[in-house]
Amino acid sequence: MLNFNFCNPTRMIFGKNTISSLGEQISKEGLKKVILLYGKGSIFKNGVYDEAISSLKENNIEYVELSGIKPNPVLSKVREAIGLMRENEVEAIVAIGGGSTIDTAKAASAGFYYEGDVWDLFEGKAVPKKALPIFTVLTISATGSEMNSGGVITNEDEDKKWGFGSPLLYPKVSIVDPSVQFSLPDNQTVNGAIDTLSHVFELYFDGTKNTDMMDELSEGIIRTMMKHVEILLKHRENYESRAEFAWCSTLALNGYNGTGRKGDWASHNIEHSLSAFYDIAHGAGLAIIFPAWMKYVQQCDVKKFERFAEKIFNITEGTSEEKGAKAIERLKDFYKSLGAPTTLKEIGVNKEDLPKLADNAAMRAPIGSLKKLYREDILSIYEIAYE
Amino acid sequence: MLNFNFCNPTRMIFGKNTISSLGEQISKEGLKKVILLYGKGSIFKNGVYDEAISSLKENNIEYVELSGIKPNPVLSKVREAIGLMRENEVEAIVAIGGGSTIDTAKAASAGFYYEGDVWDLFEGKAVPKKALPIFTVLTISATGSEMNSGGVITNEDEDKKWGFGSPLLYPKVSIVDPSVQFSLPDNQTVNGAIDTLSHVFELYFDGTKNTDMMDELSEGIIRTMMKHVEILLKHRENYESRAEFAWCSTLALNGYNGTGRKGDWASHNIEHSLSAFYDIAHGAGLAIIFPAWMKYVQQCDVKKFERFAEKIFNITEGTSEEKGAKAIERLKDFYKSLGAPTTLKEIGVNKEDLPKLADNAAMRAPIGSLKKLYREDILSIYEIAYE
């Protein structure tokens, strides 16, 4: 186990009928004016917008609104938010949505007090010293952003989909009412499950040794998520499964699961380059990339892949290597059974584009921890993922 | 899963050579004068005292000291600490030790600002409104107090060993260097393991339904702890096992494992009455009480005890009930194999005292959640535990 220094100060308010506590939570902090960030219209349909607004009004909290935040959120929207926030002198941000909205909130929160252009914070040219408090109402469980301090934004002018983070960016309060996810289309539920599983894989297969307790936690999240996503594809409105799904998704990436480990994150980087060029959901991209990465790196930690095979898929026969290889196939089959894509070809990627994707992903190479990956490795992984 | 509202703001600094960061952590908060609380002399022998003092001196932090905090910490010591803290106008508390020292720090932290007698806070006559910041250096993993907001103190005049808690009492920072536990006597390691397992059991067997993810986390902690306490009885200085042990112990009771559940806590109450009258270690008391409680309540949740049998002891044969009963025996055998007592008789409890113990534990009856226990139930459990 590696040394760690860990603190997650986000307050998590979880369960049925919890959105009505939003206004009180903001008011408690002495805050009176906020910006409301959200995406398209889904929060109007599922009642979340009305609930949140009522709660703000009851607590006499003023608000301005910025809508239209898209999946794979973009830098231009972050800049727009910062402009509006400064103009209106807001004191906090309320993000209503999923990871895209929350990540936009985080970038805007740090950018609000920064004099230069907010992209500097992504490039490492500056470090945030102060940030506006963030409150979130989660409407789709996937990224874990509701209880961590990081985010991912696409700089659309430079084709860079990059992550950033700061301890200042933990949401002050996150409200998760799993029942608001009853109305999610199946493919979004599936993408959320795959995103969650991928976060666990990044931490689980990172090459750190002696991580028994964290391996147990990871395996618990994987098994629970695999069980409940299948239930939800049959029974979209099963509250208990929505709750297990939502809490798994948060726990996968709220820091605990990473204690004592370094994390790998190569697959996320490789996927980011994919969704920077092709407009596909992050979860769908990960369904394609992760099994390919696993095949490419299995030899670097045969024992861990064997453990994965035994603990997740109850595979007990064969050599260590055979078990691991079988588990990777089983994972791919599982993704297929959920209706997720598992090859680049089927989502319309041109084979000729692979070198360009590899160039993009290698911009900050070497990436990864279990195996340090350079451009040629990344290209090989795209090729494995192709068909 | 039940609704929950959860926030754990403690900063955990975990790993080798971390104690030297103590002074800096205090200094960062702008604090200049502290009280140092500790127990007997062990922190002089294992070097922890010297490391902590050097770190305070390097950061120009003044300190006064109060030593002599005993296992099953007492109210008179809390009062003594409060007096000394007021006299010296300290700004924070540094607890160096295990749960007893940290719990004393918590009670003193809340009592410092309270005008009446600190025991009022235990009796529920008042609620803490303000508390001094607490920093801890953990020297024995067991109670989880280093990363939660509760504690247990014995009022020796009234034979009451009672718990208390407040969100104000989360330690600001806790430093856990597992290597300082190399020198612990085996029985203390064993008691710490049993205390940890018992915390998990209180949450696991509480009767709440649909708690898949938390059951996975609980089972992970149980398996990891059972594995590593056995290693430590053979290899006291195995760092990796000390680290797994320490982190399991914290995770058992830092709030996560309790999310979405109510917890039972009857066995802890029953044990507290035992150690209020007999000077036995809390862990040893729990080794005796918990299996007896399990026998008494197994019928209330046959399926959960079956799950426990399967997931922890790989028991696959027999009826649900038989499997559960076998698992309870296996747990008792495991405790015996660690050298822990498993009957009241062997620790010298008089059979005639059982009604008195039951009276004491029933002071706040009914206790428990899986089964609400009244005096007669509690007496039955003591009788099962007797021999």
XYZ file of N, CA, C and O in Angstrom, chain A residues 212, chain B residues 140-142 181 184-197 220-246 248-249 313 331 333-340:
232
model
N -4.961 -5.272 -0.641
C -6.070 -6.197 -0.352
C -7.393 -5.506 -0.096
O -8.404 -5.844 -0.713
N -2.673 2.721 17.980
C -3.278 1.387 17.935
C -4.610 1.457 17.202
O -5.476 2.265 17.535
N -4.730 0.625 16.192
C -5.934 0.623 15.360
C -6.975 -0.289 15.977
O -6.714 -1.463 16.200
N -8.140 0.233 16.233
C -9.196 -0.582 16.829
C -10.548 0.114 16.753
O -11.472 -0.371 16.104
N 2.875 0.424 15.071
C 2.141 -0.653 15.744
C 2.923 -1.979 15.745
O 2.436 -2.987 16.259
N 3.223 -3.521 19.257
C 2.043 -3.851 20.077
C 2.088 -5.302 20.542
O 2.391 -6.202 19.757
N 1.719 -5.531 21.815
C 1.588 -6.926 22.262
C 0.472 -7.615 21.459
O -0.498 -6.963 21.057
N 0.626 -8.917 21.271
C -0.344 -9.655 20.450
C -1.785 -9.464 20.913
O -2.703 -9.341 20.088
N -1.999 -9.457 22.226
C -3.389 -9.370 22.680
C -4.028 -8.038 22.291
O -5.217 -7.961 22.023
N -3.227 -6.992 22.200
C -3.790 -5.709 21.778
C -4.106 -5.715 20.281
O -5.101 -5.134 19.843
N -3.259 -6.365 19.515
C -3.557 -6.507 18.082
C -4.862 -7.284 17.912
O -5.741 -6.897 17.133
N -4.990 -8.363 18.665
C -6.195 -9.198 18.573
C -7.434 -8.402 18.989
O -8.468 -8.432 18.303
N -7.327 -7.677 20.092
C -8.481 -6.879 20.532
C -8.873 -5.841 19.489
O -10.055 -5.585 19.271
N -7.882 -5.274 18.846
C -8.155 -4.287 17.800
C -8.882 -4.916 16.622
O -9.804 -4.331 16.047
N -8.465 -6.115 16.267
C -9.120 -6.822 15.165
C -10.572 -7.127 15.518
O -11.489 -6.935 14.705
N -10.788 -7.586 16.733
C -12.152 -7.964 17.152
C -13.029 -6.721 17.269
O -14.211 -6.739 16.895
N -12.469 -5.649 17.749
C -13.230 -4.398 17.820
C -13.661 -3.981 16.402
O -14.831 -3.672 16.150
N -12.720 -4.021 15.483
C -13.018 -3.671 14.088
C -14.116 -4.567 13.516
O -15.097 -4.087 12.938
N -13.940 -5.884 13.666
C -14.944 -6.816 13.138
C -16.312 -6.540 13.760
O -17.344 -6.583 13.083
N -15.713 -7.295 2.644
C -14.315 -7.035 2.286
C -13.479 -6.695 3.511
O -12.350 -7.180 3.670
N -14.030 -5.864 4.375
C -13.297 -5.509 5.598
C -13.105 -6.745 6.474
O -12.012 -6.993 6.993
N -14.163 -7.537 6.610
C -14.079 -8.734 7.470
C -12.994 -9.693 6.951
O -12.119 -10.134 7.701
N -13.046 -10.000 5.650
C -12.060 -10.944 5.096
C -10.639 -10.411 5.210
O -9.708 -11.136 5.561
N -10.478 -9.122 4.916
C -9.133 -8.551 4.958
C -8.597 -8.552 6.389
O -7.440 -8.900 6.636
N -9.443 -8.176 7.323
C -9.007 -8.141 8.717
C -8.671 -9.533 9.234
O -7.660 -9.750 9.890
N -9.515 -10.514 8.911
C -9.262 -11.884 9.375
C -7.940 -12.412 8.808
O -7.173 -13.071 9.503
N -7.676 -12.089 7.578
C -6.424 -12.537 6.950
C -5.211 -11.894 7.635
O -4.244 -12.571 7.985
N -5.282 -10.592 7.815
C -4.063 -9.902 8.245
C -3.797 -9.999 9.747
O -2.645 -9.934 10.162
N -4.825 -10.190 10.555
C -4.531 -10.372 11.983
C -3.800 -11.701 12.172
O -2.880 -11.801 12.997
N -4.148 -12.688 11.381
C -3.429 -13.970 11.478
C -1.966 -13.823 11.065
O -1.079 -14.386 11.700
N -1.737 -13.078 10.017
C -0.336 -12.849 9.592
C 0.428 -12.139 10.703
O 1.560 -12.493 11.030
N -0.212 -11.150 11.321
C 0.485 -10.345 12.325
C 0.821 -11.132 13.593
O 1.786 -10.806 14.284
N 0.032 -12.158 13.879
C 0.364 -12.962 15.058
C 1.628 -13.798 14.800
O 2.292 -14.235 15.731
N 1.948 -13.962 13.525
C 3.194 -14.677 13.180
C 4.314 -13.692 12.864
O 5.472 -13.940 13.168
N 3.954 -12.586 12.232
C 4.975 -11.623 11.796
C 4.547 -10.226 12.240
O 3.936 -9.489 11.472
N 4.869 -9.941 13.462
C 4.421 -8.697 14.083
C 4.823 -7.443 13.313
O 4.171 -6.420 13.377
N 5.948 -7.533 12.605
C 6.475 -6.347 11.926
C 6.240 -6.368 10.412
O 6.981 -5.757 9.656
N 5.209 -7.056 10.004
C 4.869 -7.050 8.579
C 4.146 -5.728 8.268
O 2.996 -5.524 8.644
N 4.845 -4.841 7.576
C 4.265 -3.512 7.338
C 2.958 -3.579 6.560
O 1.971 -2.915 6.904
N 2.948 -4.380 5.504
C 1.751 -4.418 4.657
C 0.530 -4.899 5.442
O -0.571 -4.385 5.261
N 0.742 -5.864 6.317
C -0.396 -6.343 7.110
C -0.815 -5.302 8.148
O -2.009 -5.125 8.414
N 0.166 -4.630 8.749
C -0.183 -3.538 9.678
C -0.994 -2.458 8.941
O -1.935 -1.899 9.494
N -0.601 -2.186 7.697
C -1.292 -1.139 6.933
C -2.724 -1.570 6.587
O -3.675 -0.805 6.748
N -2.881 -2.817 6.131
C -4.230 -3.310 5.814
C -5.101 -3.288 7.077
O -6.269 -2.887 7.045
N -4.516 -3.735 8.167
C -5.218 -3.773 9.460
C -5.675 -2.368 9.834
O -6.841 -2.131 10.189
N -4.761 -1.424 9.747
C -5.065 -0.060 10.188
C -6.157 0.569 9.325
O -7.100 1.181 9.835
N -8.393 -0.968 7.406
C -9.655 -1.685 7.663
C -10.329 -1.150 8.915
O -11.544 -0.956 8.956
N -9.541 -0.970 9.928
C -10.073 -0.532 11.210
C -10.726 0.846 11.096
O -11.806 1.090 11.636
N -17.050 -17.594 5.394
C -16.466 -18.898 5.731
C -16.634 -19.939 4.630
O -16.346 -21.122 4.861
N -16.913 -18.370 13.790
C -16.406 -17.087 14.265
C -15.829 -17.236 15.671
O -14.738 -16.733 15.972
N -14.690 -19.962 17.022
C -13.442 -20.729 16.892
C -12.298 -19.830 16.437
O -11.159 -19.959 16.902
N -12.629 -18.939 15.519
C -11.600 -18.023 15.025
C -11.096 -17.144 16.174
O -9.888 -16.961 16.348
N -12.020 -16.620 16.946
C -11.606 -15.792 18.101
C -10.740 -16.594 19.065
O -9.730 -16.096 19.569
N -11.152 -17.846 19.316
C -10.336 -18.704 20.189
C -8.946 -18.879 19.617
O -7.949 -18.812 20.329
N -8.866 -19.100 18.310
C -7.564 -19.345 17.676
C -6.656 -18.127 17.800
O -5.438 -18.228 17.766
N -7.264 -16.957 17.952
C -6.466 -15.740 18.129
C -6.038 -15.560 19.590
O -5.285 -14.654 19.918
N -6.584 -16.416 20.453
C -6.248 -16.296 21.873
C -7.205 -15.400 22.641
O -6.943 -15.036 23.797
N -8.318 -15.045 22.024
C -9.290 -14.182 22.711
C -10.197 -15.037 23.593
O -10.448 -16.203 23.284
